[in-house]
mmCIF file of C-alpha atoms in Angstrom:
data_model
loop_
_atom_site.group_PDB
_atom_site.id
_atom_site.type_symbol
_atom_site.label_atom_id
_atom_site.label_comp_id
_atom_site.label_asym_id
_atom_site.label_seq_id
_atom_site.Cartn_x
_atom_site.Cartn_y
_atom_site.Cartn_z
ATOM 1 C CA MET A 13 -297.810 -81.083 8.968
ATOM 2 C CA ASN A 14 -294.628 -82.119 7.154
ATOM 3 C CA LYS A 15 -295.562 -85.795 7.366
ATOM 4 C CA TRP A 16 -298.578 -85.107 5.126
ATOM 5 C CA PHE A 17 -296.515 -83.321 2.503
ATOM 6 C CA SER A 18 -294.122 -86.283 2.242
ATOM 7 C CA ALA A 19 -296.960 -88.615 1.215
ATOM 8 C CA PRO A 20 -297.711 -89.298 -2.487
ATOM 9 C CA GLN A 21 -299.048 -86.039 -3.870
ATOM 10 C CA ALA A 22 -302.039 -87.474 -5.696
ATOM 11 C CA ILE A 23 -303.225 -89.219 -2.529
ATOM 12 C CA VAL A 24 -302.819 -86.137 -0.359
ATOM 13 C CA PHE A 25 -305.051 -83.882 -2.376
ATOM 14 C CA ALA A 26 -307.177 -86.147 -4.546
ATOM 15 C CA ARG A 27 -308.679 -87.959 -1.557
ATOM 16 C CA VAL A 28 -309.413 -84.730 0.241
ATOM 17 C CA THR A 29 -310.873 -83.100 -2.863
ATOM 18 C CA LYS A 30 -313.638 -85.645 -3.253
ATOM 19 C CA ILE A 31 -314.961 -84.559 0.111
ATOM 20 C CA ALA A 32 -314.185 -80.881 -0.308
ATOM 21 C CA GLN A 33 -317.855 -79.991 -0.449
ATOM 22 C CA THR A 34 -318.545 -81.747 2.843
ATOM 23 C CA THR A 35 -315.463 -80.349 4.510
ATOM 24 C CA PHE A 36 -315.922 -76.679 3.824
ATOM 25 C CA ALA A 37 -319.651 -76.536 3.357
ATOM 26 C CA ALA A 38 -320.147 -78.012 6.793
ATOM 27 C CA ALA A 39 -317.199 -76.272 8.343
ATOM 28 C CA ILE A 40 -318.373 -72.791 7.450
ATOM 29 C CA ALA A 41 -321.985 -73.349 8.382
ATOM 30 C CA PHE A 42 -323.528 -72.541 11.730
ATOM 31 C CA ASN A 43 -326.570 -73.178 13.886
ATOM 32 C CA LEU A 44 -328.784 -70.174 13.265
ATOM 33 C CA GLY A 45 -331.191 -71.194 15.983
ATOM 34 C CA MET A 46 -328.719 -70.189 18.675
ATOM 35 C CA ASN A 47 -329.353 -66.494 18.133
ATOM 36 C CA PRO A 48 -332.042 -65.928 15.507
ATOM 37 C CA THR A 49 -332.268 -62.186 16.043
ATOM 38 C CA LEU A 50 -328.611 -61.539 15.216
ATOM 39 C CA ALA A 51 -327.385 -61.660 11.623
ATOM 40 C CA GLY A 52 -324.079 -62.675 13.058
ATOM 41 C CA ASP A 53 -322.147 -65.269 14.845
ATOM 42 C CA PRO A 54 -323.254 -68.411 16.686
ATOM 43 C CA PHE A 55 -319.631 -69.521 17.020
ATOM 44 C CA ARG A 56 -318.718 -66.876 19.568
ATOM 45 C CA PRO A 57 -321.108 -65.781 22.361
ATOM 46 C CA ASP A 58 -318.827 -62.784 23.016
ATOM 47 C CA LYS A 59 -317.689 -60.242 20.424
ATOM 48 C CA PRO A 60 -319.595 -61.750 17.479
ATOM 49 C CA HIS A 61 -318.546 -61.239 13.873
ATOM 50 C CA ALA A 62 -321.591 -60.069 11.896
ATOM 51 C CA ILE A 63 -322.498 -61.455 8.487
ATOM 52 C CA GLY A 64 -325.356 -60.614 6.124
ATOM 53 C CA ASP A 65 -328.949 -61.737 6.461
ATOM 54 C CA LYS A 66 -329.050 -63.476 3.071
ATOM 55 C CA THR A 67 -325.860 -65.426 3.717
ATOM 56 C CA GLU A 68 -327.272 -66.431 7.078
ATOM 57 C CA ALA A 69 -330.497 -67.584 5.436
ATOM 58 C CA ALA A 70 -328.564 -69.673 2.906
ATOM 59 C CA PHE A 71 -326.690 -71.425 5.696
ATOM 60 C CA LYS A 72 -329.925 -72.185 7.478
ATOM 61 C CA ALA A 73 -331.390 -73.621 4.277
ATOM 62 C CA VAL A 74 -328.494 -76.011 3.716
ATOM 63 C CA PHE A 75 -327.212 -76.962 7.127
ATOM 64 C CA GLN A 76 -330.350 -77.076 9.192
ATOM 65 C CA LYS A 77 -332.800 -78.086 6.478
ATOM 66 C CA GLY A 78 -330.589 -79.641 3.799
ATOM 67 C CA ASN A 79 -332.384 -77.537 1.193
ATOM 68 C CA TYR A 80 -329.892 -76.711 -1.550
ATOM 69 C CA GLN A 81 -332.492 -75.281 -3.899
ATOM 70 C CA GLN A 82 -333.555 -72.647 -1.407
ATOM 71 C CA ALA A 83 -329.943 -71.893 -0.551
ATOM 72 C CA GLU A 84 -329.133 -71.102 -4.184
ATOM 73 C CA SER A 85 -331.825 -68.419 -4.193
ATOM 74 C CA TYR A 86 -330.552 -66.829 -0.990
ATOM 75 C CA LEU A 87 -326.960 -66.907 -2.220
ATOM 76 C CA GLN A 88 -327.814 -65.057 -5.395
ATOM 77 C CA GLN A 89 -329.259 -62.303 -3.215
ATOM 78 C CA ALA A 90 -326.287 -62.423 -0.840
ATOM 79 C CA ILE A 91 -323.754 -61.945 -3.610
ATOM 80 C CA SER A 92 -325.641 -58.872 -4.740
ATOM 81 C CA SER A 93 -326.255 -57.282 -1.338
ATOM 82 C CA GLU A 94 -323.308 -58.657 0.707
ATOM 83 C CA PRO A 95 -320.400 -58.666 -1.771
ATOM 84 C CA ASN A 96 -317.643 -58.503 0.853
ATOM 85 C CA GLU A 97 -318.656 -61.640 2.771
ATOM 86 C CA PRO A 98 -316.359 -64.570 1.838
ATOM 87 C CA LEU A 99 -318.761 -67.107 3.320
ATOM 88 C CA ALA A 100 -321.246 -66.456 0.516
ATOM 89 C CA TYR A 101 -318.649 -67.204 -2.156
ATOM 90 C CA ALA A 102 -317.365 -70.266 -0.298
ATOM 91 C CA MET A 103 -320.918 -71.558 -0.158
ATOM 92 C CA LYS A 104 -321.407 -70.939 -3.878
ATOM 93 C CA ALA A 105 -318.175 -72.805 -4.603
ATOM 94 C CA SER A 106 -319.286 -75.711 -2.441
ATOM 95 C CA LEU A 107 -322.631 -75.929 -4.224
ATOM 96 C CA ALA A 108 -320.868 -75.758 -7.585
ATOM 97 C CA TYR A 109 -318.678 -78.684 -6.503
ATOM 98 C CA ALA A 110 -321.747 -80.665 -5.507
ATOM 99 C CA ASN A 111 -323.327 -79.909 -8.898
ATOM 100 C CA LYS A 112 -320.117 -80.796 -10.790
ATOM 101 C CA ASP A 113 -320.039 -77.272 -12.226
ATOM 102 C CA LEU A 114 -316.313 -76.721 -12.688
ATOM 103 C CA THR A 115 -316.693 -73.265 -14.235
ATOM 104 C CA SER A 116 -318.642 -71.924 -11.254
ATOM 105 C CA LEU A 117 -316.363 -73.740 -8.821
ATOM 106 C CA ASP A 118 -313.406 -71.929 -10.385
ATOM 107 C CA THR A 119 -315.181 -68.554 -10.318
ATOM 108 C CA TYR A 120 -316.348 -68.699 -6.718
ATOM 109 C CA SER A 121 -313.160 -70.274 -5.400
ATOM 110 C CA LYS A 122 -311.299 -67.233 -6.724
ATOM 111 C CA LYS A 123 -313.881 -64.906 -5.170
ATOM 112 C CA THR A 124 -313.561 -66.682 -1.810
ATOM 113 C CA LEU A 125 -309.806 -66.193 -1.891
ATOM 114 C CA GLU A 126 -310.078 -62.571 -3.032
ATOM 115 C CA THR A 127 -312.610 -61.522 -0.377
ATOM 116 C CA GLY A 128 -310.750 -63.464 2.311
ATOM 117 C CA GLN A 129 -307.554 -61.595 1.506
ATOM 118 C CA LYS A 130 -309.368 -58.253 1.547
ATOM 119 C CA LEU A 131 -310.853 -59.065 4.949
ATOM 120 C CA ILE A 132 -307.462 -59.613 6.611
ATOM 121 C CA ASP A 133 -306.923 -55.920 7.440
ATOM 122 C CA LYS A 134 -310.416 -55.499 8.916
ATOM 123 C CA ASP A 135 -310.780 -58.898 10.594
ATOM 124 C CA PRO A 136 -307.442 -60.769 10.653
ATOM 125 C CA LEU A 137 -308.860 -63.959 12.157
ATOM 126 C CA ARG A 138 -311.638 -64.502 9.631
ATOM 127 C CA GLY A 139 -309.604 -63.003 6.804
ATOM 128 C CA ASN A 140 -306.818 -65.534 7.269
ATOM 129 C CA LEU A 141 -309.336 -68.308 7.833
ATOM 130 C CA TYR A 142 -311.166 -67.719 4.571
ATOM 131 C CA THR A 143 -307.975 -67.097 2.658
ATOM 132 C CA ALA A 144 -307.165 -70.662 3.720
ATOM 133 C CA VAL A 145 -310.580 -71.829 2.534
ATOM 134 C CA GLY A 146 -310.107 -70.044 -0.787
ATOM 135 C CA ASN A 147 -306.749 -71.702 -1.348
ATOM 136 C CA PHE A 148 -308.241 -75.077 -0.573
ATOM 137 C CA LEU A 149 -311.071 -74.564 -3.033
ATOM 138 C CA GLU A 150 -308.643 -73.409 -5.706
ATOM 139 C CA GLY A 151 -306.672 -76.595 -5.085
ATOM 140 C CA ALA A 152 -309.899 -78.534 -5.557
ATOM 141 C CA VAL A 153 -310.334 -76.855 -8.947
ATOM 142 C CA ILE A 154 -306.824 -77.852 -9.996
ATOM 143 C CA ILE A 155 -307.119 -81.500 -8.998
ATOM 144 C CA THR A 156 -310.658 -81.786 -10.414
ATOM 145 C CA ARG A 157 -309.573 -80.363 -13.751
ATOM 146 C CA GLU A 158 -306.145 -81.976 -14.082
ATOM 147 C CA GLY A 159 -306.300 -85.078 -11.905
ATOM 148 C CA ALA A 160 -302.984 -86.501 -10.720
ATOM 149 C CA GLY A 161 -301.207 -84.250 -13.215
ATOM 150 C CA GLY A 162 -302.113 -81.243 -11.100
ATOM 151 C CA ALA A 163 -301.059 -82.807 -7.801
ATOM 152 C CA ALA A 164 -297.860 -80.785 -7.390
ATOM 153 C CA GLN A 165 -299.669 -77.491 -7.907
ATOM 154 C CA ALA A 166 -302.529 -78.587 -5.670
ATOM 155 C CA LEU A 167 -300.085 -79.615 -2.974
ATOM 156 C CA SER A 168 -298.591 -76.125 -3.070
ATOM 157 C CA ARG A 169 -302.090 -74.803 -2.410
ATOM 158 C CA LEU A 170 -302.475 -77.182 0.511
ATOM 159 C CA ARG A 171 -299.321 -75.786 2.057
ATOM 160 C CA GLN A 172 -300.796 -72.295 1.769
ATOM 161 C CA VAL A 173 -304.009 -73.516 3.373
ATOM 162 C CA TYR A 174 -302.117 -74.509 6.481
ATOM 163 C CA GLN A 175 -299.998 -71.383 6.507
ATOM 164 C CA TYR A 176 -303.136 -69.255 6.723
ATOM 165 C CA LEU A 177 -304.823 -71.610 9.180
ATOM 166 C CA ASP A 178 -301.747 -71.279 11.388
ATOM 167 C CA LYS A 179 -302.042 -67.484 11.210
ATOM 168 C CA ALA A 180 -305.694 -67.613 12.189
ATOM 169 C CA GLU A 181 -304.982 -69.988 15.046
ATOM 170 C CA ALA A 182 -302.139 -67.779 16.281
ATOM 171 C CA ILE A 183 -304.675 -64.960 16.707
ATOM 172 C CA SER A 184 -307.036 -67.139 18.766
ATOM 173 C CA ALA A 185 -306.156 -70.770 19.380
ATOM 174 C CA ASN A 186 -309.507 -71.553 21.002
ATOM 175 C CA ASP A 187 -311.696 -69.802 18.447
ATOM 176 C CA PRO A 188 -314.617 -72.152 17.677
ATOM 177 C CA GLU A 189 -314.829 -71.264 13.970
ATOM 178 C CA VAL A 190 -311.100 -71.838 13.465
ATOM 179 C CA ASN A 191 -311.275 -75.134 15.322
ATOM 180 C CA LEU A 192 -314.301 -76.292 13.336
ATOM 181 C CA ILE A 193 -312.669 -75.722 9.958
ATOM 182 C CA ARG A 194 -309.241 -76.931 11.007
ATOM 183 C CA GLY A 195 -310.728 -79.884 12.846
ATOM 184 C CA TYR A 196 -312.549 -81.041 9.721
ATOM 185 C CA MET A 197 -309.439 -80.553 7.608
ATOM 186 C CA ASP A 198 -307.088 -82.346 10.007
ATOM 187 C CA LEU A 199 -309.460 -85.249 10.568
ATOM 188 C CA LEU A 200 -310.195 -85.809 6.889
ATOM 189 C CA LEU A 201 -306.494 -85.873 6.098
ATOM 190 C CA ALA A 202 -305.665 -88.078 9.073
ATOM 191 C CA VAL A 203 -308.179 -90.792 8.198
ATOM 192 C CA ASN A 204 -307.055 -90.890 4.559
ATOM 193 C CA LEU A 205 -303.294 -90.923 4.987
ATOM 194 C CA PRO A 206 -301.169 -93.753 6.386
ATOM 195 C CA PHE A 207 -299.481 -93.404 9.769
ATOM 196 C CA SER A 208 -301.624 -90.425 10.769
ATOM 197 C CA ASN A 209 -303.267 -90.106 14.170
ATOM 198 C CA PRO A 210 -306.802 -88.690 14.096
ATOM 199 C CA ASP A 211 -307.123 -88.338 17.878
ATOM 200 C CA GLU A 212 -305.948 -84.722 18.049
ATOM 201 C CA ALA A 213 -308.391 -83.642 15.334
ATOM 202 C CA ILE A 214 -311.266 -85.422 17.081
ATOM 203 C CA GLN A 215 -310.373 -83.708 20.357
ATOM 204 C CA ARG A 216 -310.220 -80.345 18.574
ATOM 205 C CA LEU A 217 -313.757 -80.835 17.272
ATOM 206 C CA GLU A 218 -315.013 -82.257 20.553
ATOM 207 C CA ASN A 219 -313.596 -79.577 22.830
ATOM 208 C CA ASN A 220 -313.234 -76.317 20.922
ATOM 209 C CA ALA A 221 -315.374 -76.331 17.772
ATOM 210 C CA ALA A 222 -318.854 -74.877 17.344
ATOM 211 C CA PRO A 223 -321.673 -75.195 16.531
ATOM 212 C CA LYS A 224 -321.886 -78.521 18.272
ATOM 213 C CA TYR A 225 -324.000 -80.337 15.692
ATOM 214 C CA LEU A 226 -321.405 -79.688 12.988
ATOM 215 C CA ALA A 227 -318.581 -80.812 15.238
ATOM 216 C CA ASP A 228 -320.528 -83.999 15.961
ATOM 217 C CA ARG A 229 -321.149 -84.510 12.250
ATOM 218 C CA GLY A 230 -317.442 -84.167 11.524
ATOM 219 C CA ILE A 231 -316.523 -86.680 14.205
ATOM 220 C CA ALA A 232 -319.137 -89.095 12.844
ATOM 221 C CA LEU A 233 -317.580 -88.813 9.383
ATOM 222 C CA GLY A 234 -314.148 -89.461 10.826
ATOM 223 C CA TYR A 235 -315.192 -92.526 12.811
ATOM 224 C CA ARG A 236 -317.071 -93.831 9.753
ATOM 225 C CA ASP A 237 -313.908 -93.660 7.676
ATOM 226 C CA LEU A 238 -311.919 -95.248 10.515
ATOM 227 C CA LYS A 239 -314.483 -98.097 10.459
ATOM 228 C CA ASN A 240 -315.387 -97.456 14.082
ATOM 229 C CA TYR A 241 -319.079 -97.730 13.377
ATOM 230 C CA SER A 242 -320.433 -97.715 16.928
ATOM 231 C CA GLN A 243 -318.736 -94.403 17.679
ATOM 232 C CA ALA A 244 -319.738 -93.015 14.282
ATOM 233 C CA LEU A 245 -323.375 -93.890 14.922
ATOM 234 C CA ASP A 246 -323.294 -92.255 18.348
ATOM 235 C CA TYR A 247 -322.070 -88.944 16.925
ATOM 236 C CA ALA A 248 -324.439 -89.067 13.946
ATOM 237 C CA ASN A 249 -327.326 -89.455 16.386
ATOM 238 C CA ARG A 250 -326.039 -86.512 18.426
ATOM 239 C CA ALA A 251 -326.044 -84.326 15.303
ATOM 240 C CA LEU A 252 -329.556 -85.479 14.417
ATOM 241 C CA LYS A 253 -330.902 -84.330 17.775
ATOM 242 C CA THR A 254 -330.594 -80.688 16.720
ATOM 243 C CA THR A 255 -330.771 -80.963 12.907
ATOM 244 C CA SER A 256 -333.374 -83.682 12.463
ATOM 245 C CA GLU A 257 -334.773 -82.149 9.270
ATOM 246 C CA ASN A 258 -331.527 -82.435 7.303
ATOM 247 C CA PRO A 259 -331.692 -85.414 4.885
ATOM 248 C CA GLU A 260 -327.901 -85.541 4.566
ATOM 249 C CA LEU A 261 -327.618 -86.637 8.176
ATOM 250 C CA TYR A 262 -329.976 -89.552 7.555
ATOM 251 C CA TYR A 263 -327.818 -90.457 4.573
ATOM 252 C CA LEU A 264 -324.730 -90.412 6.804
ATOM 253 C CA LYS A 265 -326.484 -92.563 9.402
ATOM 254 C CA ALA A 266 -327.583 -94.977 6.665
ATOM 255 C CA GLN A 267 -324.000 -95.318 5.429
ATOM 256 C CA ILE A 268 -322.770 -96.105 8.924
ATOM 257 C CA LEU A 269 -325.501 -98.671 9.579
ATOM 258 C CA HIS A 270 -324.909 -100.329 6.208
ATOM 259 C CA GLU A 271 -321.195 -100.700 6.831
ATOM 260 C CA GLN A 272 -321.797 -101.933 10.380
ATOM 261 C CA GLY A 273 -324.381 -104.402 9.070
ATOM 262 C CA LYS A 274 -321.923 -105.779 6.531
ATOM 263 C CA LYS A 275 -319.227 -106.085 9.171
ATOM 264 C CA GLU A 276 -321.499 -107.872 11.652
ATOM 265 C CA ASN A 277 -323.521 -109.735 9.018
ATOM 266 C CA SER A 278 -326.656 -108.254 10.568
ATOM 267 C CA ARG A 279 -329.942 -108.275 8.680
ATOM 268 C CA ASP A 280 -331.518 -105.886 11.196
ATOM 269 C CA LEU A 281 -328.802 -103.266 10.733
ATOM 270 C CA ILE A 282 -329.131 -103.463 6.944
ATOM 271 C CA LYS A 283 -332.894 -102.966 7.254
ATOM 272 C CA GLU A 284 -332.350 -99.948 9.490
ATOM 273 C CA ALA A 285 -329.857 -98.559 6.980
ATOM 274 C CA ILE A 286 -332.425 -98.852 4.171
ATOM 275 C CA ALA A 287 -334.998 -97.027 6.292
ATOM 276 C CA ASN A 288 -332.559 -94.151 6.763
ATOM 277 C CA PHE A 289 -331.681 -94.082 3.050
ATOM 278 C CA ASP A 290 -335.416 -93.803 2.385
ATOM 279 C CA THR A 291 -335.768 -90.958 4.881
ATOM 280 C CA ALA A 292 -332.993 -89.085 3.106
ATOM 281 C CA LEU A 293 -334.582 -89.731 -0.297
ATOM 282 C CA SER A 294 -337.959 -88.482 0.901
ATOM 283 C CA LYS A 295 -336.483 -84.993 0.477
ATOM 284 C CA LYS A 296 -334.554 -85.646 -2.704
ATOM 285 C CA SER A 297 -336.149 -82.675 -4.484
ATOM 286 C CA GLN A 298 -334.084 -80.304 -2.365
ATOM 287 C CA LEU A 299 -330.738 -82.101 -2.848
ATOM 288 C CA PRO A 300 -328.233 -81.899 -5.723
ATOM 289 C CA ALA A 301 -328.956 -84.450 -8.455
ATOM 290 C CA SER A 302 -325.535 -86.067 -8.141
ATOM 291 C CA LEU A 303 -326.053 -86.607 -4.417
ATOM 292 C CA VAL A 304 -329.486 -88.128 -5.000
ATOM 293 C CA GLN A 305 -327.979 -90.554 -7.514
ATOM 294 C CA GLN A 306 -325.317 -91.556 -5.003
ATOM 295 C CA ILE A 307 -327.863 -92.130 -2.240
ATOM 296 C CA GLU A 308 -330.065 -94.188 -4.582
ATOM 297 C CA SER A 309 -327.080 -96.292 -5.643
ATOM 298 C CA GLU A 310 -326.065 -97.016 -2.061
ATOM 299 C CA ARG A 311 -329.661 -97.755 -1.138
ATOM 300 C CA ASN A 312 -329.861 -100.310 -3.962
ATOM 301 C CA ASN A 313 -326.654 -101.942 -2.768
ATOM 302 C CA ALA A 314 -328.066 -102.223 0.729
ATOM 303 C CA ASN A 315 -331.302 -103.700 -0.595
ATOM 304 C CA ASN A 316 -329.394 -106.296 -2.617
ATOM 305 C CA ARG A 317 -327.444 -107.257 0.466
ATOM 306 C CA LEU A 318 -330.683 -107.592 2.439
ATOM 307 C CA LYS A 319 -332.039 -109.986 -0.201
ATOM 308 C CA SER A 320 -328.961 -112.162 0.216
ATOM 309 C CA PHE A 321 -330.046 -112.988 3.771
ATOM 310 C CA SER A 322 -333.177 -114.775 2.571
#
């Protein structure tokens, strides 16, 4: 870990912050289809940790269906009826980040941290885990509000993130929820910092993280950023096998195909990328407006590149 903290502070946190929503939103989600009768825990087949029905429903809306509008409704109910569940607040913070709502991001980041800390006595593993998540989200608030000027304070938060992740991992090194969140964190840092090796993070996601479709999605993101597009496409397709209704996964696949098409100067790959952008945009009504704008912009870039072949 020390090698990350010796890097330029603005790079360490600013690069991670721009993907904070992806990191924690995906990392805390789960595949509800594994055990639909239990308002609980698809990470662990034995000794599950129960959560509330409304929080569960919100996760299903976002991470299986990619429906942020529906998730907002469920989360409002969850905060009212399940006030001690840090996942609900982490989700609200993630949605606030996606919507560029700094006030709500600040509010729900603090609530994530507060409820995570309170959970430590009752459930040390998840309490430490979500205290880490809360510190990360609070760091995201700092760097979003203050930019490079807040890098030193944000870096202090990042240190706390790993202190609490270490505590959670010490309780259960093979816990699938711990490995999912830490795997995303480690991989996103590794691919954005010089002289870092992403292999250990990829192995963590591959071997110990659950649910599988989120681990595959994380690995696809990592290989995309490493410009290993064939591997990225393979893992994106694996994730799509079990979450084929989520438009964000088609967006990810489109990004990978577009970059691969540029690299190989392939008209066919660019055309396939555009088709996947269009699939993602076919459900734009359920996505955050800022994400829709980004997808449309990248789709236009791909279309302009396709025209250059003629």
